[in-house]
Structure formats: structure tokens, C-alpha cells
CSV table of C-alpha atoms in Angstrom, one decimal:
chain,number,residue,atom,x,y,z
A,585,UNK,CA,0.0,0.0,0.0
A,586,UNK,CA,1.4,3.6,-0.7
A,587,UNK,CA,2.0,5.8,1.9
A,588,UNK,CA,-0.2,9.1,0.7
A,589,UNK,CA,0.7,11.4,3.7
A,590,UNK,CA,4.6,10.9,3.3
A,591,UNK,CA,4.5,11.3,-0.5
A,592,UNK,CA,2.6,14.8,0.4
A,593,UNK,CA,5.3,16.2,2.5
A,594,UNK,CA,7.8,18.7,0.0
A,595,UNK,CA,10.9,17.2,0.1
A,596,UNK,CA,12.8,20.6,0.2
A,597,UNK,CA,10.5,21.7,3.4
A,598,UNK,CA,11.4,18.2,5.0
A,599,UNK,CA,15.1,19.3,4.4
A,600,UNK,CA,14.3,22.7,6.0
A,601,UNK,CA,12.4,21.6,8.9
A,602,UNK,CA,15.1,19.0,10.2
A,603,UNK,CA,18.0,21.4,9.5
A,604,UNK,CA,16.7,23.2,12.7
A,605,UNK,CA,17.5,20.3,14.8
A,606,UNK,CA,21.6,19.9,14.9
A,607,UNK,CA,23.2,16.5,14.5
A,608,UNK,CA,27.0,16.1,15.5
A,609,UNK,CA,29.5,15.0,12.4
A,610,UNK,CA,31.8,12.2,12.5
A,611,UNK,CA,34.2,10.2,10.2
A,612,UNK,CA,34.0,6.3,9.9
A,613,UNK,CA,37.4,4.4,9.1
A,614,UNK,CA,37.7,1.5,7.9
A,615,UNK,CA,40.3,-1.1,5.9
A,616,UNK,CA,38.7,-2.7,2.9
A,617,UNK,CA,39.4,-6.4,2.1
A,618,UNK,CA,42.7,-5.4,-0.5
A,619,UNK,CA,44.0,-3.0,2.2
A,620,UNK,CA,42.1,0.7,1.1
A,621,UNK,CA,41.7,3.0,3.9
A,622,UNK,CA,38.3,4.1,3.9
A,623,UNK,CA,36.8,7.1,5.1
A,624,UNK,CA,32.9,8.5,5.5
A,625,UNK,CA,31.6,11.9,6.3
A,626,UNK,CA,28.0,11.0,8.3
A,627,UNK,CA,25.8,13.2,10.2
A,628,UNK,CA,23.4,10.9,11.8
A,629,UNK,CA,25.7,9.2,14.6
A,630,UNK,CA,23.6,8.2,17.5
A,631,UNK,CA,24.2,6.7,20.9
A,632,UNK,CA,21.8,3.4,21.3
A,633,UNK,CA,22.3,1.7,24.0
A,634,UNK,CA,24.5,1.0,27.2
A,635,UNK,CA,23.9,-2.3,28.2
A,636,UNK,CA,24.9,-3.7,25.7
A,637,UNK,CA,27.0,-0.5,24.1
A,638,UNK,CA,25.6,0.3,20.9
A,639,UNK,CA,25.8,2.9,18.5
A,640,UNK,CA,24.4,3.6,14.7
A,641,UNK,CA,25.3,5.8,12.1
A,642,UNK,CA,22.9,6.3,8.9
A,643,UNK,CA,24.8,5.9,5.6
A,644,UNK,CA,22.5,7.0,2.0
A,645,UNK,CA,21.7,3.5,0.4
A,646,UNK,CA,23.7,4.9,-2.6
A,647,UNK,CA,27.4,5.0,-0.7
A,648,UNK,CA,29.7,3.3,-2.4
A,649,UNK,CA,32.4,4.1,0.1
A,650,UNK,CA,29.8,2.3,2.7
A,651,UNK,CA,29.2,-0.4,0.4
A,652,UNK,CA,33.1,-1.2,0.7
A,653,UNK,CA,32.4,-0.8,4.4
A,654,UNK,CA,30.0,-3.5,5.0
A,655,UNK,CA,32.9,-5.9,4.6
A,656,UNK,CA,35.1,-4.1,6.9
A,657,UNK,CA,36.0,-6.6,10.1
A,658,UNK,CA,35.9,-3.5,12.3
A,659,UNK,CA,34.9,0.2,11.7
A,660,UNK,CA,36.4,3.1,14.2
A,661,UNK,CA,33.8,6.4,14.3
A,662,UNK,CA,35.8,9.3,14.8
A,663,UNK,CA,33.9,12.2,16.7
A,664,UNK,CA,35.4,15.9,14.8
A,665,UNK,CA,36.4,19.1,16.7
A,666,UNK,CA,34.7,22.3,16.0
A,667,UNK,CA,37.8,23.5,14.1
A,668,UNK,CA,37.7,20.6,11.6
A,669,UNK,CA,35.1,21.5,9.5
A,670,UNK,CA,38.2,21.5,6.3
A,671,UNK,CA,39.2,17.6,7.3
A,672,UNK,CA,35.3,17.2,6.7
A,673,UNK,CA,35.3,19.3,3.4
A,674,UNK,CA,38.6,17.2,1.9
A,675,UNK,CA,37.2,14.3,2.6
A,676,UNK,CA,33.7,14.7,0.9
A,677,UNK,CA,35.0,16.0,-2.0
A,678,UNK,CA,37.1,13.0,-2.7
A,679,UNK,CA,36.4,10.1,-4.5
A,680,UNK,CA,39.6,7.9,-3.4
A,681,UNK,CA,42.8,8.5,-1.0
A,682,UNK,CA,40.4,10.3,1.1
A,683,UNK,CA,42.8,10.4,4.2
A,684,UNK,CA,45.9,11.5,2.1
A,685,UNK,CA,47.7,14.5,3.8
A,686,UNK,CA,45.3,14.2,6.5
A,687,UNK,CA,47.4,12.7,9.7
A,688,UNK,CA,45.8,10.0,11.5
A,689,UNK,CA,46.6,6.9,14.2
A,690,UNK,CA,45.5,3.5,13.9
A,691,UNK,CA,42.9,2.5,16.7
A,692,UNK,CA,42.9,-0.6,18.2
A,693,UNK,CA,41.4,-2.1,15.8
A,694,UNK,CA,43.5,-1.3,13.1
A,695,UNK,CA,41.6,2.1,11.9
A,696,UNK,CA,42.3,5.3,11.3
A,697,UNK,CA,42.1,7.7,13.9
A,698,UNK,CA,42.0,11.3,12.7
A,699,UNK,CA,44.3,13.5,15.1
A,700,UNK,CA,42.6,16.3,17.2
A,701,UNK,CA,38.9,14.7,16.8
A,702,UNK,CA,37.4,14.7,20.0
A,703,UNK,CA,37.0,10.7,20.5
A,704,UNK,CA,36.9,7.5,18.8
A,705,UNK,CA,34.8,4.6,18.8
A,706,UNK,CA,36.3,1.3,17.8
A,707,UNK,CA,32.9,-0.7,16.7
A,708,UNK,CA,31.7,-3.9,14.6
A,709,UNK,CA,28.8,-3.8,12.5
A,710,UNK,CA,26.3,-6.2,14.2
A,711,UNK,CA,23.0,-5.2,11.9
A,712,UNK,CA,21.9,-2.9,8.8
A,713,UNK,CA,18.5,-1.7,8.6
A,714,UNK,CA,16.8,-0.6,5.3
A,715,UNK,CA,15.2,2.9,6.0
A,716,UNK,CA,13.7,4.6,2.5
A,717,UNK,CA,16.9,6.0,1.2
A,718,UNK,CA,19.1,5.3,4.0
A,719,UNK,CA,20.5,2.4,6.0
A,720,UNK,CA,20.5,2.5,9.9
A,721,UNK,CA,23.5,0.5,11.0
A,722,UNK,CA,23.3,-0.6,14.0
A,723,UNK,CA,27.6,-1.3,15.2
A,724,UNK,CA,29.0,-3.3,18.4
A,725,UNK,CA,31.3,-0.5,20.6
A,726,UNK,CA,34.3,-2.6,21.6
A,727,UNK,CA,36.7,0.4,22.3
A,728,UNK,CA,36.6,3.6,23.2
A,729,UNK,CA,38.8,6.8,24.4
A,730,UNK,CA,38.4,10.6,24.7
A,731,UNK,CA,41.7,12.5,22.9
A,732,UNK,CA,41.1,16.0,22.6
A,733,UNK,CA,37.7,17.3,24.7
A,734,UNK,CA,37.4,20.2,22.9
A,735,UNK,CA,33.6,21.6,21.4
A,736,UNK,CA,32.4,19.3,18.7
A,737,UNK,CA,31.7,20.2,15.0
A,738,UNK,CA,27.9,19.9,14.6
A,739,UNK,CA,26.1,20.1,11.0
A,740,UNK,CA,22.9,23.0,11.3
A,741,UNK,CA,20.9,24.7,9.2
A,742,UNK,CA,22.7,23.4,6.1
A,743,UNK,CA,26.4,24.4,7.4
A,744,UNK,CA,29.2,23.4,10.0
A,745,UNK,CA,29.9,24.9,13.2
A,746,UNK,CA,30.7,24.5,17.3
A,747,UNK,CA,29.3,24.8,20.0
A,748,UNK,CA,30.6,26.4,23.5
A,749,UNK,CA,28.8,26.9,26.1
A,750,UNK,CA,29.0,29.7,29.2
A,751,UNK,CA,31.3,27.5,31.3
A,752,UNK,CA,33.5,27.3,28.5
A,753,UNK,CA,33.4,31.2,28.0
A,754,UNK,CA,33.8,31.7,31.6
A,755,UNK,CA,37.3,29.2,31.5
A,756,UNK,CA,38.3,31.2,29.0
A,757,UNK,CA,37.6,34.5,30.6
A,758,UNK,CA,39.9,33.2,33.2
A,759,UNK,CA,42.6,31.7,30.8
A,760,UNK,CA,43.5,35.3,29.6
A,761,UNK,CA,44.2,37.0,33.0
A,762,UNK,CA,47.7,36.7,32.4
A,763,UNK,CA,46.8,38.6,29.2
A,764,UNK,CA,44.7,41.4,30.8
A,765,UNK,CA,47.4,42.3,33.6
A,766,UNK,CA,49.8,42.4,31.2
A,767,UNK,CA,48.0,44.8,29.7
A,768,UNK,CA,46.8,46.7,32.0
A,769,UNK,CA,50.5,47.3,33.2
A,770,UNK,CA,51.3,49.4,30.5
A,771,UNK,CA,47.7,51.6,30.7
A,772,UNK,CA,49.2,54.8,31.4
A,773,UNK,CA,51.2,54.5,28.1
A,774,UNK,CA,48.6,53.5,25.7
A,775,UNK,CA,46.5,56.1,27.3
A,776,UNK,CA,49.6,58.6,26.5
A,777,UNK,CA,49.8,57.5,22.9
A,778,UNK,CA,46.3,57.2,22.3
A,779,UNK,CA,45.8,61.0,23.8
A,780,UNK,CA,49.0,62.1,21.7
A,781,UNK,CA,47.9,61.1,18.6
A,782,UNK,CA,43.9,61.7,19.0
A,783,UNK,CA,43.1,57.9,18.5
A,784,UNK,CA,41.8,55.0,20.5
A,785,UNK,CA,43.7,52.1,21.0
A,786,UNK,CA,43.1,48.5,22.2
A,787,UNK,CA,45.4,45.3,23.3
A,788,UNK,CA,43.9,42.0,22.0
A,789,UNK,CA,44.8,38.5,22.7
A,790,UNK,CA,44.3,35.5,21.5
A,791,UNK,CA,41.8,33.1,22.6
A,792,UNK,CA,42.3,30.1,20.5
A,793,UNK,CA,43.0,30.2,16.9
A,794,UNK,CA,39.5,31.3,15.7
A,795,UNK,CA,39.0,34.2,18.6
A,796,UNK,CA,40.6,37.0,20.0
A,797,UNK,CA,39.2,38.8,23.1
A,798,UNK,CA,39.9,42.6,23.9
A,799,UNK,CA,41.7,42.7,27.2
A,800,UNK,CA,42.7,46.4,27.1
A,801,UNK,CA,40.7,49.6,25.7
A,802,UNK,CA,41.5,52.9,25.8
A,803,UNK,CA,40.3,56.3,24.2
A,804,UNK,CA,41.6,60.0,23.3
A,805,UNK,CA,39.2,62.9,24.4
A,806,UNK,CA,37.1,63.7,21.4
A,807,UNK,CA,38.1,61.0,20.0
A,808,UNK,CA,35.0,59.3,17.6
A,809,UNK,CA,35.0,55.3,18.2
A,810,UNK,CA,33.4,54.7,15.0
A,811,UNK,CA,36.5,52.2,13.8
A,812,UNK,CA,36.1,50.6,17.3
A,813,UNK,CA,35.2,46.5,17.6
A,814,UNK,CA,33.8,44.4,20.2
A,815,UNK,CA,35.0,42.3,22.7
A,816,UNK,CA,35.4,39.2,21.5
A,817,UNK,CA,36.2,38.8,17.5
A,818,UNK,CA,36.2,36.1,15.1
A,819,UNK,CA,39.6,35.6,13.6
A,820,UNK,CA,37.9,35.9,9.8
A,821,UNK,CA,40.4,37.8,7.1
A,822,UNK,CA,41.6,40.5,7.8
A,823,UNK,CA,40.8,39.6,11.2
A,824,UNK,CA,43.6,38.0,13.3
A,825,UNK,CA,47.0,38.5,10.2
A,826,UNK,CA,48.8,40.2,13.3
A,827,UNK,CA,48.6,36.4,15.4
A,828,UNK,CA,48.5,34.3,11.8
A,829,UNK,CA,51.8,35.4,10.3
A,830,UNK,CA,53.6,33.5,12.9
A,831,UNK,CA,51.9,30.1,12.9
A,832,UNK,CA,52.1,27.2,10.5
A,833,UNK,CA,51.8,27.2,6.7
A,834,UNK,CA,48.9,25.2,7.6
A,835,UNK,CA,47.2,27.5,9.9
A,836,UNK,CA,47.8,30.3,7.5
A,837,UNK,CA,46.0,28.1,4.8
A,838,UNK,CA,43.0,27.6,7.1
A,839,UNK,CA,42.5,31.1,7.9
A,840,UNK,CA,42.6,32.4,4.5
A,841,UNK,CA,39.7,29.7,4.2
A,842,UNK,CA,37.5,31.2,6.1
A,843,UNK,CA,36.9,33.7,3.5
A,844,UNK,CA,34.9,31.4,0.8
A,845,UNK,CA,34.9,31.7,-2.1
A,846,UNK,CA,37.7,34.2,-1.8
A,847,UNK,CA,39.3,35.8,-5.5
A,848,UNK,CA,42.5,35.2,-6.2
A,849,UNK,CA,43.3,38.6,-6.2
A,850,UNK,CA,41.6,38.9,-2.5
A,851,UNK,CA,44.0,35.6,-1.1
A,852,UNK,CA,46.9,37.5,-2.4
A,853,UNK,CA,46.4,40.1,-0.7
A,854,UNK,CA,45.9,38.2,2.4
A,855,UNK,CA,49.0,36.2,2.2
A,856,UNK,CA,51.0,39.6,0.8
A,857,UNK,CA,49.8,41.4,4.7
A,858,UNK,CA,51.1,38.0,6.5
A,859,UNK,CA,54.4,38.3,4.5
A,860,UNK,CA,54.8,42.1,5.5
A,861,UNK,CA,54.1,42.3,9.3
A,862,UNK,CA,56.4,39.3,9.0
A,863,UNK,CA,59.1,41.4,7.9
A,864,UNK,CA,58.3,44.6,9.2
A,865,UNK,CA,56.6,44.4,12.2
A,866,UNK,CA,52.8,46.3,11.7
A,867,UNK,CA,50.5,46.9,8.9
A,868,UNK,CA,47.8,49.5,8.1
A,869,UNK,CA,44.9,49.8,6.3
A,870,UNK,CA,43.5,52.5,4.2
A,871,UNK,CA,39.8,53.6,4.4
A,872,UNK,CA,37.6,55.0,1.2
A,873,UNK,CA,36.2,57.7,0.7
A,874,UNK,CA,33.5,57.5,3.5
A,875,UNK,CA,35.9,57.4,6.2
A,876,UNK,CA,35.2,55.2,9.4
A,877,UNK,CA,31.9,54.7,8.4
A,878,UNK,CA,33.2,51.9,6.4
A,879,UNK,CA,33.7,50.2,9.4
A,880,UNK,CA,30.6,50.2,10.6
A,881,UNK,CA,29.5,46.0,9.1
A,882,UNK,CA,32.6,45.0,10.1
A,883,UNK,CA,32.0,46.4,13.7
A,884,UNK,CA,27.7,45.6,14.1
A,885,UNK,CA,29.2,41.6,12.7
A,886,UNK,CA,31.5,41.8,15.9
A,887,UNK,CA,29.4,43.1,17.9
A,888,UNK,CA,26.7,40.0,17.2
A,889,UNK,CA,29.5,38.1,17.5
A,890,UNK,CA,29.7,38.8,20.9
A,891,UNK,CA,26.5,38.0,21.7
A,892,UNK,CA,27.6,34.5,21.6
A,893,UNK,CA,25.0,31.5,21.0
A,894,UNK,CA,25.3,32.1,17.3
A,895,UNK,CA,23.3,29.5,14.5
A,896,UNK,CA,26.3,28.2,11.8
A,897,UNK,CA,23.8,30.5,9.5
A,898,UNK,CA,24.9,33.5,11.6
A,899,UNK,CA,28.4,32.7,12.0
A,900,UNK,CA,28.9,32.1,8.1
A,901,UNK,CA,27.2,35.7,8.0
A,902,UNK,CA,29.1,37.4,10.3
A,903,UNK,CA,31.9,35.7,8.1
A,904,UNK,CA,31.1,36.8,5.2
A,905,UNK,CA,30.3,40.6,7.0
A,906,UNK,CA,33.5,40.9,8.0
A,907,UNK,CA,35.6,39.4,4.7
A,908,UNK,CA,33.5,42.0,2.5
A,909,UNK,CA,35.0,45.1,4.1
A,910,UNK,CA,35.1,47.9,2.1
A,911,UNK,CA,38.8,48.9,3.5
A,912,UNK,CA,41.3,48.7,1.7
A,913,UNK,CA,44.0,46.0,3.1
A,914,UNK,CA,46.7,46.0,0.5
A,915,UNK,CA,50.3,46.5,1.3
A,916,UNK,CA,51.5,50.2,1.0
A,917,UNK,CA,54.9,51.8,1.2
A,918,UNK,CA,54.4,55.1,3.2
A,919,UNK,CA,56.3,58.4,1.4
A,920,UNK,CA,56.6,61.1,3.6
A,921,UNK,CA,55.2,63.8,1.8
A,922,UNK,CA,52.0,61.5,0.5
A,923,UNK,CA,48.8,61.8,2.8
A,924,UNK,CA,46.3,58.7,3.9
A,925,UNK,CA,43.5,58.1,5.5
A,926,UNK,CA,44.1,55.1,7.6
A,927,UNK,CA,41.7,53.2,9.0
A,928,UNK,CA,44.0,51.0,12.0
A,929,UNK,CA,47.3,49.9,12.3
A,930,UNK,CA,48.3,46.8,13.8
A,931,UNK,CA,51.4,45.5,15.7
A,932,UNK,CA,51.8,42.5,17.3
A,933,UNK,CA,53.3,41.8,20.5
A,934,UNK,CA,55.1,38.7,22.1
A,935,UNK,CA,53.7,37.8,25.1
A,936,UNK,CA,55.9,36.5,28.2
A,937,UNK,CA,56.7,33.3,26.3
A,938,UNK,CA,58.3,34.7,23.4
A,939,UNK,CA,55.0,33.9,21.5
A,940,UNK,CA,53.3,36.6,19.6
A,941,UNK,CA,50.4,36.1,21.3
A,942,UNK,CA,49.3,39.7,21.8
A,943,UNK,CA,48.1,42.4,19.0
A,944,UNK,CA,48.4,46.3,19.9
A,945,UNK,CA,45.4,48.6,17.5
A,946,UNK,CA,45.3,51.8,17.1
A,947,UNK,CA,41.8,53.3,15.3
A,948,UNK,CA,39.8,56.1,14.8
A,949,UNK,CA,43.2,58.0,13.5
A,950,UNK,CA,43.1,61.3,12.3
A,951,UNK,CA,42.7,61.7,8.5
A,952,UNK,CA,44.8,63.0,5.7
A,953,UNK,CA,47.9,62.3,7.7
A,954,UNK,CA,51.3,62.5,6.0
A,955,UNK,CA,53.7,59.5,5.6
A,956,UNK,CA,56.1,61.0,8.1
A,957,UNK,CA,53.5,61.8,10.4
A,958,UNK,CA,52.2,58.0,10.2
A,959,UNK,CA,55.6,57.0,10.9
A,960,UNK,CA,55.9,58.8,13.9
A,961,UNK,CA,52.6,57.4,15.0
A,962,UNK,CA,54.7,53.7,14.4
A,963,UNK,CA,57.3,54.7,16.2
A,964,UNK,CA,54.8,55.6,19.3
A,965,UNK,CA,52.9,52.4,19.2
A,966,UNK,CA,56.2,50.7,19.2
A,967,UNK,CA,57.2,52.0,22.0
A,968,UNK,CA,54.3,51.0,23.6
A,969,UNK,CA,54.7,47.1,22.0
A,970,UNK,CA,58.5,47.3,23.8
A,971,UNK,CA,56.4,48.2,27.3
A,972,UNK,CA,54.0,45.2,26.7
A,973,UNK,CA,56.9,42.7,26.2
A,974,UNK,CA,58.7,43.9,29.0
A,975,UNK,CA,55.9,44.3,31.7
């Protein structure tokens, strides 16, 4: 007999409706019969049951990477980080090798474990279900271990993201003390630079590698804050190139990511900024022709940012907010007699460790400046980087 009610629900409103509820992503490994390693992207891992300890994933019938799976002695579920939303991207796009580059441990079992998911799960298939266009398949735990307890990625209204809760946000408020008395030790100097050039000025630090928090904020009498961001920002390009230049190649690679669908032109001029403060220590950028204003999507994405408790559908916004700037961010050589409008400058600043963990801003500058008078505005603000590193 055919089911009338289900073939009257829309198929792209079913899609809609269920994208509302989030579901937590995971990889399953396996080794095939001839030796392939074999890897799955699946958003609809369940826990089961504890006695006995079962789990179940839901594969499309259509899987030809399952398919391979179902003769697999053992399969390992690997349970992704927040931040590896571009190991799940690689390996969905691939049709074979899909673990190359990717580095991994075998489990117990033999499988691939992918290194920084939050947990594995070495399991056995013990039964598959038909289920309209999927299969439920129901697997046999028979090892298991936490590696890195950090927020999970979760799939959610059609897009990856994480999830951190207030605890976490408080443990992190309490993991950048060192941070904000650092800062907080030099006040009386950013205050002095900040009055003597008619700016406002703020010390960041990083959080993680996705977020830096504001842990010192000062600003000149008079001075308009209309350049001025929130609290806690996203590391999104052009976010974050003054903490970025000094990490991996890799890490570089992943920031510049954020920014999809990026030109070419755009990535260039990304990796040209990490290249300069590399070399020389700061970087500016430039504003157009309405001033501070432009400043103003970049800031209201921060400031919802902030808010915290964001959807993946507002985080890829604020994203995409903050890569569409209309400042300009290319590498300039400043002449002396030349005037700009700049919209910040950025330095970065080694924290205790030796690790440039720190970023000193200055904002809200005076326009039509000359080069020599933006120089001597670097040589302020490094003065005030030598105090940081010092304190």
C-alpha cells in the first residue's frame, strides 16, 4: 500500500524543517578487504544503547564508500572538533585516498584515527536496517577513548559549526588573565599614545585560533570610536593577520579559508599582509572615501559576534560581513610627503613566552595624515609594543 501522507510532504521543506534540529559530524574508518583505507563523512551518529553499548550511524543506500564498508572486520567512528570543518570538506570531495595528507593513528582495531577529533569509537557492525533511502546501521562499541575534549563540530541549518557553552566562555575568561594584567600594566602609556595622537587604542589577545578577546581599551578625548570593535572577535580575514603570520603554513592556509569563495586577487592580498608584518613588524589599512563609516558592518558583525549563542547561519554571515569590508588592506609603502586616511594599524606583541600572542590597535586616526606623520605614529605604538613585552 502507498504511503499518501509521506508522499505529500515537500521534500525541500522536510530538508528545512530537520536542518533546525543539529546533529554532530563524524568520520568512519575502515580497511577494505585489499587494504584501502576508507573514510565516510556521516551526520546521523547516535548513541543506542549502554547495556549492551551500541551505537548507529545512517549511511545513503547509494554509498559506495559504505558499500566497501560493509565488509570491513571492524569500523572506528571518529567524533570531529569544531575547528575541523576543512578535514570534513577534503574528505567529501574526494572520491579515493580520502585520508591523504590528512594525519591520523591507527585504533585498536587497526583504523584510522583522525588526530585532534574529539574521540573514537572502535565498533563492529552487528545489523543494517533498510530505511527509504538510507540504511540505519546498528555497530557493536568494543573500544573507546576521549583524545582532545574540545567543542564538537555539529552540522545545522545546512552548514558546519561548534558549540561552546557559558562555562566554557567563563574558563576562557579566566585563561587570559595573564593577558589582561599584562595589559593593564602598560595603561598609562597607551593612554599617553592614544591621547597624543587623538586615537583610541586597544590590546587583544588570543583566545584560541579562531578568537581573540579585547583585554585592554583605551580612548583619546574627542576621539570618535566609530573604527572601534567588540570584545570578542572572530579571527575571519583581515581579522587576526597580526597572530597568523607566525603560525604554520597550515594554519595560514586555514584562515585564508575562512573567507569562501575568496578571489584570487583577495587571497593575495591576504598572504602579501602575513608576508609584510612578518618582515616589518605592523600593517595599516587604508579607508575609502567615506571614512570610518566603512567600518561600521565589520564592527555591528562583531558586535553579534559577541553575543555569543550564534546559529552556523549567523556565524557564516558574520563571516562573510566581516571578509566583505570595504577597506582597503593591500600592502603600501608610506612616502613622507603622501597623505592617507588610515583606518588602523596593527602591531603584534610577544607575550611573556616569546610567542606573539598579543596584538596592539590603534583606530579612529586622524585623517589626511602625511607618511612622516604616520611614521611617527609607528614609532609611538612601538614603543608601547617594547612596554607590553617587557611588563
Amino acid at each position: 500500500m502507498v504511503d499518501t501522507a509521506a508522499q505529500s510532504v515537500d521534500s525541500q521543506l522536510f530538508r528545512d524543517v530537520m536542518g533546525h534540529y543539529p546533529t554532530g559530524v563524524v568520520v568512519v574508518t575502515g580497511r577494505a578487504v585489499d587494504g584501502d583505507i576508507l573514510a565516510m563523512v556521516v551526520g546521523t551518529f547516535n548513541s543506542v544503547s549502554l547495556e549492551p553499548p551500541l551505537v548507529s550511524f545512517m549511511p545513503m543506500k547509494t554509498s559506495r564508500t559504505f558499500a566497501a564498508m560493509q565488509e570491513c572486520t571492524s569500523l572506528c567512528i571518529n567524533i570531529l572538533g569544531g575547528d575541523q570543518e576543512d578535514i570534513v570538506l577534503t574528505i567529501a570531495q574526494r572520491w579515493q585516498d580520502k585520508l591523504a595528507g590528512i594525519d591520523w593513528f591507527p585504533s585498536p582495531s587497526g583504523d584510522p584515527v583522525l588526530a585532534e577529533s574529539v574521540a573514537w569509537i572502535d565498533t563492529r557492525i552487528r545489523d543494517t536496517v533498510e530505511a527509504g533511502d538510507h540504511w540505519i546501521v546498528l555497530c557493536a562499541v568494543e573500544n573507546m577513548a576521549v583524545t582532545n575534549p574540545v567543542s564538537p563540530l555539529i552540522f545545522f541549518q545546512g552548514g558546519y559549526g561548534s558549540f561552546v557553552c557559558t562555562s566554557l566562555l567563563a574558563r576562557m575568561d579566566h585563561e587570559i588573565l595573564p593577558a589582561i594584567h599584562a595589559a593593564h600594566g602598560v595603561r598609562s602609556e597607551v593612554e599617553a599614545m592614544a591621547a597624543a595622537i587623538g586615537c583610541d587604542a586597544a590590546v587583544f589577545t588570543a583566545v584560541s585560533n579562531d578568537e581573540m578577546a579585547t583585554v585592554l581599551s583605551v580612548t583619546a578625548p574627542g576621539t570618535d570610536r566609530d573604527g572601534s570593535l567588540a570584545n570578542r572577535i572572530p579571527m575571519v580575514p583581515p581579522i587576526g593577520d597580526s597572530f597568523v603570520f607566525a603560525q604554520s603554513g597550515q594554519e595560514q592556509d586555514r584562515w585564508i579559508g575562512k573567507l569562501r569563495g575568496a578571489t584570487d586577487d583577495v587571497v593575495e592580498i591576504h598572504r602579501e599582509r602575513l608576508r609584510f608584518v612578518r618582515d616589518n613588524g605592523y600593517l595599516c589599512s587604508f579607508l575609502p572615501s567615506e571614512g570610518n563609516a566603512a567600518y561600521r558592518e565589520m564592527r555591528d558583525a562583531t558586535k553579534q559576534y559577541e553575543n555569543g549563542r550564534l546559529t552556523p547561519s549567523e556565524e557564516r554571515q558574520i563571516r562573510a560581513s566581516i571578509g566583505n569590508t570595504p577597506i582597503d588592506y593591500r600592502v603600501r609603502e608610506l612616502n613622507d610627503s603622501e597623505h592617507y586616511d588610515v583606518g588602523s594599524i596593527v602591531l603584534p606583541v610577544r607575550d611573556p613566552s616569546g610567542v606573539y600572542s598579543l596584538t596592539l590597535r590603534l583606530g579612529s586616526l586622524p585623517l589626511g595624515a602625511s607618511g612622516a606623520t604616520v611614521k611617527e605614529w609607528l614609532a609611538r605604538a612601538r614603543s608601547v609594543v617594547a612596554a607590553l613585552e617587557n611588563n
